C-alpha positions as MATLAB code, in Angstrom:
seq = 'MREVIPGVHRLQSARAGNAYLIEEGDRAVLIDTGLRSGAAGVVAELAAARIPAVTDIVLTHYDPDHVGAAAAVQRATGARVWLGAADVRILRGEEPAPTRMRRAMFRSGWLGRPELPELTALPDDAETEVAAAVVAVPAPGHTPGHHVVRWRRVAFIGDAARVSGGRLVHFPGFLISDRAAADATIAAITASAPRLVCPGHGAPARLA';
ca = [
      78.975  114.867  100.010;
      77.913  112.777   97.011;
      75.804  109.621   97.292;
      77.468  106.674   95.586;
      74.694  104.190   96.371;
      72.119  104.314   99.172;
      74.057  104.218  102.431;
      77.428  105.149  100.909;
      78.704  108.699  100.317;
      81.948  110.030   98.865;
      83.253  113.173  100.564;
      84.027  116.090   98.283;
      86.423  117.931  100.599;
      88.976  115.158  101.215;
      92.261  115.985   99.510;
      94.464  113.566   97.516;
      92.894  110.305   98.750;
      89.212  109.406   98.704;
      87.119  109.365  101.879;
      83.819  107.504  102.092;
      81.002  107.497  104.628;
      78.878  104.435  105.402;
      75.490  104.931  107.052;
      74.406  101.916  109.072;
      71.395  102.356  111.323;
      71.947  105.133  113.847;
      75.690  105.432  113.255;
      78.114  106.302  110.489;
      81.583  104.971  109.709;
      84.162  107.040  107.829;
      86.673  105.240  105.614;
      89.910  107.260  105.276;
      90.164  111.037  105.606;
      92.514  112.506  102.978;
      95.430  114.834  103.632;
      95.799  116.933  106.777;
      95.475  120.088  104.629;
      91.853  119.146  103.929;
      90.919  118.502  107.559;
      88.861  121.663  108.091;
      86.859  120.953  104.958;
      86.193  117.354  105.940;
      85.027  118.383  109.423;
      82.756  121.074  107.949;
      81.335  118.701  105.341;
      80.468  116.099  107.953;
      78.911  118.733  110.241;
      76.720  120.086  107.430;
      75.489  116.688  106.237;
      72.287  115.093  107.484;
      73.872  111.863  108.639;
      73.989  109.791  111.816;
      76.778  110.403  114.292;
      80.220  109.345  113.074;
      81.241  106.742  115.629;
      84.196  105.122  113.875;
      86.933  105.999  111.387;
      88.707  103.143  109.618;
      92.040  104.062  108.058;
      92.922  101.572  105.340;
      96.660  102.247  105.752;
      99.180  104.718  107.127;
      99.918  106.939  104.089;
      99.375  110.686  104.750;
      96.786  111.021  101.969;
      94.559  108.614  103.906;
      95.267  109.343  107.586;
      96.051  113.065  107.458;
      92.710  114.518  108.575;
      91.873  111.748  111.054;
      92.987  113.574  114.213;
      90.854  116.626  113.388;
      87.801  114.488  112.630;
      88.339  112.529  115.837;
      88.414  115.777  117.860;
      85.227  116.990  116.186;
      83.247  113.751  116.479;
      84.796  111.706  119.283;
      85.009  108.780  116.862;
      87.212  105.772  117.448;
      90.023  105.572  114.876;
      91.093  102.135  113.634;
      94.299  101.203  111.779;
      96.069   97.910  111.120;
      98.488   97.000  113.925;
     101.600   96.875  111.728;
     100.770  100.272  110.252;
     100.181  101.715  113.731;
     103.725  100.765  114.684;
     105.157  102.308  111.505;
     103.103  105.491  111.846;
     104.259  105.931  115.446;
     107.889  105.384  114.438;
     108.195  102.181  116.457;
     109.164  100.215  113.347;
     110.639  101.346  110.014;
     108.650  101.198  106.803;
     109.509   97.941  105.001;
     111.066   99.280  101.789;
     113.834  101.777  101.054;
     111.533  103.978   98.964;
     108.876  104.093  101.654;
     111.443  104.893  104.348;
     112.724  107.796  102.234;
     109.158  109.021  101.649;
     108.446  108.787  105.364;
     111.587  110.725  106.358;
     110.972  113.449  103.784;
     107.404  114.072  104.913;
     106.041  113.128  101.485;
     102.545  114.636  101.175;
     102.985  116.259  104.589;
     103.206  114.806  108.055;
      99.889  113.711  109.560;
      98.870  114.662  113.071;
      98.393  111.369  114.888;
      94.961  110.601  116.291;
      94.409  108.244  119.185;
      94.598  104.894  117.394;
      92.977  101.531  118.016;
      94.931   98.717  116.353;
      93.149   96.282  114.058;
      94.588   92.765  114.201;
      96.524   91.924  111.061;
      95.563   88.249  111.186;
      91.795   88.376  111.678;
      88.704   90.219  110.526;
      87.203   92.837  112.849;
      83.561   93.920  112.962;
      83.905   97.668  113.459;
      80.140   98.264  113.435;
      77.104   96.268  112.392;
      77.798   94.913  108.873;
      81.073   96.909  108.647;
      84.032   94.531  108.665;
      87.737   95.400  108.398;
      89.684   92.672  106.602;
      93.491   92.363  106.567;
      94.763   93.109  103.039;
      98.554   93.466  103.197;
     100.807   94.293  100.294;
     100.628   98.029   99.732;
     101.577   98.359  103.396;
     102.018   95.597  106.007;
      98.924   96.580  107.991;
      96.668   97.533  105.090;
      92.986   96.635  105.507;
      89.984   96.720  103.228;
      86.481   97.303  104.555;
      83.443   95.259  103.553;
      79.890   96.509  103.908;
      76.956   94.703  102.295;
      79.128   93.435   99.392;
      80.693   96.849   98.832;
      84.493   96.778   99.103;
      86.379   99.871  100.246;
      89.856   98.877   99.118;
      92.078  101.839   99.996;
      95.280  101.427   98.001;
      95.218   97.632   97.869;
      94.734   98.116   94.123;
      93.571  100.500   91.423;
      90.565   99.817   89.206;
      91.273   99.847   85.487;
      88.982   98.506   82.784;
      86.862   96.653   85.302;
      89.905   94.886   86.798;
      92.007   95.359   89.910;
      95.605   96.277   89.051;
      98.683   97.055   91.110;
     100.036  100.460   91.994;
     103.614  101.117   90.803;
     106.100   98.735   92.378;
     107.869  101.367   94.480;
     104.601  101.892   96.397;
     104.181   98.198   97.204;
     105.746   96.831  100.373;
     105.261   93.121   99.575;
     104.358   92.063   96.029;
     103.399   88.485   96.902;
     101.047   89.717   99.618;
      99.633   92.328   97.228;
      98.961   89.612   94.632;
      97.111   87.547   97.231;
      95.093   90.563   98.364;
      93.955   91.384   94.821;
      92.998   87.742   94.284;
      90.996   87.708   97.538;
      89.125   90.927   96.739;
      88.279   89.663   93.255;
      87.146   86.274   94.578;
      84.787   87.974   97.042;
      82.814   89.291   94.022;
      81.908   92.730   95.424;
      78.952   94.470   93.814;
      80.907   97.742   93.960;
      84.545   98.665   94.600;
      85.337  102.013   96.235;
      89.071  102.665   95.746;
      91.376  105.066   97.540;
      92.010  106.898   94.261;
      89.660  107.204   91.310;
      85.937  106.671   91.009;
      83.911  103.800   92.503;
      83.432  101.071   89.906;
      82.076   97.610   89.272;
      84.403   94.771   88.353;
      83.976   93.090   84.995;
];
């Protein structure tokens, strides 16, 4: 586990997508978990680290490279697992993914099929305080139920955007469910002036 700034760590064992740990008082919150194939490593890394108990896991969105190891971590820690309500319905198969490409990716098991944890739905129309100072904020576009997490002016943005040259930029269009919503999400993250952005892929960075 590598310290990004005091109170924030980036896990080294998460596969494909980034996973971050926030320490807040006597509890810890995990943001995303990486692929299911990295689950044993994530559980071992958390067990070996000198950190408070992991009480909550916030999944920024339903893609397998973010939710894959969540069930294993939940079994190991007893943590509550949060995911945006629209993404919960898609992940459970109650609703189809909103684009043809995403439906094909879902059917094919792109990046592997995640084991589903017990999920608590985050409202897609309101902010939710998951723990003290840890707030999940609706950020649709990449997926309908995508959320970003704010903690002390650090933004954990999942796949709401990539960071390039100190700016937030879109992922390729075939990975975006709603371009207008994605535009609005990038504008909102930028306007919030975070002191640090921790993306789902790539290194944490400061915006220009």
